[in-house]
Amino acid sequence: MASVFKSFIASSVMTLLCFSLCFYPFALAQDSGTATFNTPPYVPSKCYGYEDRGVMIAAASEGIFNNGEACGRYYQVTCVSGTNEGTPFPCLVSGSVVVMITDLCPPDSCRGTIDLSQEAFASIADPNSGVINISYQQ
């Protein structure tokens, strides 16, 4: 009876370990940073010139932009908290938005990791906050 129990426990531990390792990369896939927003017009953009790509878009900081490799990529951006610059609890219930990278946030004036369109920012946080802490993933 004891050997059956030990075998069951060992099997359960191995199953849990395999399951955990399968999802481990997804847990690491999210990065953290800050988001700001810009206002229309959103053209011209570094990626698409004068081609309108809608309003659920964003400009990426240099680290994400990576010499244009981020153009057209979609990122899920989630409001995590305020930055104590403005509204103390800015996150809305919706909390997350998916945006396409269409532009480079100018390095000399970029205040965030991702510079969302005004519409994208307003869908996850109070625009009066100006800057929010975020998690994001491609």
CSV table of N, CA, C and O in Angstrom, one decimal, residues 35-40 42 54-59 75-79 90 92 94-101 114-127 132 134:
chain,number,residue,atom,x,y,z
A,35,ALA,N,3.5,53.9,-19.5
A,35,ALA,CA,2.9,54.3,-20.7
A,35,ALA,C,2.5,55.8,-20.6
A,35,ALA,O,2.1,56.2,-19.5
A,36,THR,N,2.6,56.5,-21.7
A,36,THR,CA,2.1,57.8,-21.8
A,36,THR,C,1.2,57.8,-23.0
A,36,THR,O,0.9,56.8,-23.5
A,37,PHE,N,0.7,59.0,-23.4
A,37,PHE,CA,-0.1,59.1,-24.6
A,37,PHE,C,0.2,60.3,-25.4
A,37,PHE,O,0.6,61.3,-24.9
A,38,ASN,N,-0.1,60.2,-26.7
A,38,ASN,CA,0.0,61.3,-27.6
A,38,ASN,C,-1.4,61.6,-28.2
A,38,ASN,O,-2.3,60.8,-28.1
A,39,THR,N,-1.5,62.8,-28.8
A,39,THR,CA,-2.8,63.2,-29.4
A,39,THR,C,-2.7,63.2,-30.9
A,39,THR,O,-1.6,63.4,-31.4
A,40,PRO,N,-3.9,63.2,-31.5
A,40,PRO,CA,-3.9,63.2,-33.0
A,40,PRO,C,-3.3,64.6,-33.5
A,40,PRO,O,-3.3,65.5,-32.7
A,42,TYR,N,-2.0,61.3,-35.9
A,42,TYR,CA,-1.0,60.3,-35.6
A,42,TYR,C,-0.1,60.0,-36.9
A,42,TYR,O,0.7,59.0,-36.9
A,54,GLY,N,-5.4,53.6,-38.0
A,54,GLY,CA,-6.5,53.6,-37.0
A,54,GLY,C,-6.0,54.3,-35.7
A,54,GLY,O,-5.0,55.1,-35.7
A,55,VAL,N,-6.7,54.0,-34.6
A,55,VAL,CA,-6.4,54.7,-33.4
A,55,VAL,C,-5.9,53.8,-32.3
A,55,VAL,O,-5.4,54.3,-31.2
A,56,MET,N,-6.0,52.5,-32.4
A,56,MET,CA,-5.5,51.6,-31.4
A,56,MET,C,-4.0,51.3,-31.8
A,56,MET,O,-3.6,50.2,-32.2
A,57,ILE,N,-3.2,52.3,-31.6
A,57,ILE,CA,-1.8,52.3,-32.0
A,57,ILE,C,-0.9,52.8,-30.9
A,57,ILE,O,-1.4,53.4,-30.0
A,58,ALA,N,0.4,52.7,-31.1
A,58,ALA,CA,1.4,53.2,-30.2
A,58,ALA,C,2.7,53.5,-30.8
A,58,ALA,O,3.0,52.9,-31.9
A,59,ALA,N,3.4,54.3,-30.2
A,59,ALA,CA,4.8,54.6,-30.5
A,59,ALA,C,5.7,53.9,-29.5
A,59,ALA,O,5.4,53.9,-28.3
A,75,TYR,N,1.0,44.6,-29.4
A,75,TYR,CA,1.3,44.4,-28.0
A,75,TYR,C,0.0,44.6,-27.1
A,75,TYR,O,-0.8,45.5,-27.4
A,76,GLN,N,-0.1,43.7,-26.1
A,76,GLN,CA,-1.1,43.9,-25.1
A,76,GLN,C,-0.5,44.7,-24.0
A,76,GLN,O,0.5,44.3,-23.4
A,77,VAL,N,-1.2,45.8,-23.7
A,77,VAL,CA,-0.7,46.7,-22.7
A,77,VAL,C,-1.8,46.7,-21.5
A,77,VAL,O,-3.0,46.9,-21.8
A,78,THR,N,-1.3,46.5,-20.3
A,78,THR,CA,-2.2,46.4,-19.2
A,78,THR,C,-1.8,47.5,-18.1
A,78,THR,O,-0.6,47.6,-17.8
A,79,CYS,N,-2.8,48.3,-17.7
A,79,CYS,CA,-2.6,49.3,-16.7
A,79,CYS,C,-2.4,48.5,-15.4
A,79,CYS,O,-3.2,47.7,-15.0
A,90,PRO,N,-5.5,55.4,-11.4
A,90,PRO,CA,-6.0,55.7,-12.8
A,90,PRO,C,-6.5,54.5,-13.6
A,90,PRO,O,-7.3,54.7,-14.6
A,92,LEU,N,-8.6,51.7,-15.3
A,92,LEU,CA,-10.1,51.4,-15.4
A,92,LEU,C,-10.3,49.9,-15.3
A,92,LEU,O,-9.4,49.1,-15.4
A,94,SER,N,-11.6,47.9,-17.5
A,94,SER,CA,-11.1,47.2,-18.7
A,94,SER,C,-9.7,46.8,-18.6
A,94,SER,O,-9.3,45.7,-19.0
A,95,GLY,N,-8.8,47.7,-18.1
A,95,GLY,CA,-7.4,47.4,-17.8
A,95,GLY,C,-6.5,47.1,-18.9
A,95,GLY,O,-5.3,47.3,-18.7
A,96,SER,N,-6.9,46.5,-20.0
A,96,SER,CA,-5.9,46.1,-21.1
A,96,SER,C,-6.4,46.5,-22.4
A,96,SER,O,-7.6,46.6,-22.7
A,97,VAL,N,-5.4,46.7,-23.3
A,97,VAL,CA,-5.7,47.1,-24.7
A,97,VAL,C,-4.6,46.5,-25.6
A,97,VAL,O,-3.5,46.3,-25.1
A,98,VAL,N,-5.0,46.1,-26.8
A,98,VAL,CA,-4.0,45.6,-27.8
A,98,VAL,C,-3.8,46.8,-28.8
A,98,VAL,O,-4.8,47.3,-29.4
A,99,VAL,N,-2.5,47.1,-29.0
A,99,VAL,CA,-2.2,48.2,-29.9
A,99,VAL,C,-1.1,47.7,-30.9
A,99,VAL,O,-0.4,46.8,-30.7
A,100,MET,N,-1.1,48.3,-32.1
A,100,MET,CA,-0.1,48.1,-33.1
A,100,MET,C,1.0,49.2,-33.0
A,100,MET,O,0.7,50.3,-32.9
A,101,ILE,N,2.2,48.8,-33.1
A,101,ILE,CA,3.3,49.7,-33.1
A,101,ILE,C,3.4,50.3,-34.5
A,101,ILE,O,3.6,49.6,-35.5
A,114,ILE,N,6.1,52.9,-23.7
A,114,ILE,CA,5.2,52.8,-24.8
A,114,ILE,C,4.3,54.1,-24.8
A,114,ILE,O,3.8,54.5,-23.7
A,115,ASP,N,4.3,54.8,-25.9
A,115,ASP,CA,3.5,56.0,-26.0
A,115,ASP,C,2.2,55.7,-26.8
A,115,ASP,O,2.2,55.6,-28.0
A,116,LEU,N,1.1,55.4,-26.0
A,116,LEU,CA,-0.2,55.0,-26.6
A,116,LEU,C,-0.9,56.2,-27.3
A,116,LEU,O,-0.6,57.3,-27.0
A,117,SER,N,-1.7,55.9,-28.2
A,117,SER,CA,-2.6,56.9,-28.8
A,117,SER,C,-3.5,57.3,-27.6
A,117,SER,O,-3.7,56.6,-26.7
A,118,GLN,N,-4.1,58.5,-27.7
A,118,GLN,CA,-5.0,59.0,-26.7
A,118,GLN,C,-6.2,58.0,-26.5
A,118,GLN,O,-6.6,57.8,-25.3
A,119,GLU,N,-6.7,57.5,-27.6
A,119,GLU,CA,-7.8,56.6,-27.5
A,119,GLU,C,-7.5,55.3,-26.8
A,119,GLU,O,-8.3,54.8,-26.0
A,120,ALA,N,-6.3,54.7,-27.1
A,120,ALA,CA,-5.9,53.5,-26.4
A,120,ALA,C,-5.6,53.7,-25.0
A,120,ALA,O,-6.0,52.9,-24.1
A,121,PHE,N,-5.0,54.8,-24.6
A,121,PHE,CA,-4.7,55.1,-23.2
A,121,PHE,C,-6.0,55.3,-22.4
A,121,PHE,O,-6.2,54.7,-21.3
A,122,ALA,N,-7.0,56.0,-23.0
A,122,ALA,CA,-8.3,56.3,-22.3
A,122,ALA,C,-9.1,55.0,-22.2
A,122,ALA,O,-10.0,55.0,-21.3
A,123,SER,N,-8.8,54.0,-22.9
A,123,SER,CA,-9.5,52.7,-22.8
A,123,SER,C,-9.1,51.9,-21.6
A,123,SER,O,-9.7,51.0,-21.2
A,124,ILE,N,-7.9,52.2,-21.0
A,124,ILE,CA,-7.4,51.5,-19.9
A,124,ILE,C,-7.1,52.3,-18.7
A,124,ILE,O,-7.0,51.8,-17.6
A,125,ALA,N,-7.0,53.7,-18.8
A,125,ALA,CA,-6.7,54.5,-17.7
A,125,ALA,C,-7.3,55.9,-17.9
A,125,ALA,O,-7.6,56.3,-19.0
A,126,ASP,N,-7.4,56.6,-16.8
A,126,ASP,CA,-7.8,58.0,-16.8
A,126,ASP,C,-6.7,58.9,-17.4
A,126,ASP,O,-5.6,58.9,-16.9
A,127,PRO,N,-7.0,59.5,-18.5
A,127,PRO,CA,-6.0,60.4,-19.2
A,127,PRO,C,-5.4,61.5,-18.3
A,127,PRO,O,-4.3,62.0,-18.6
A,132,ILE,N,1.3,56.1,-16.6
A,132,ILE,CA,0.8,54.9,-15.8
A,132,ILE,C,1.9,53.8,-15.8
A,132,ILE,O,2.7,53.7,-16.7
A,134,ILE,N,2.7,50.0,-16.3
A,134,ILE,CA,2.1,49.0,-17.2
A,134,ILE,C,2.9,47.7,-17.2
A,134,ILE,O,4.0,47.6,-16.8
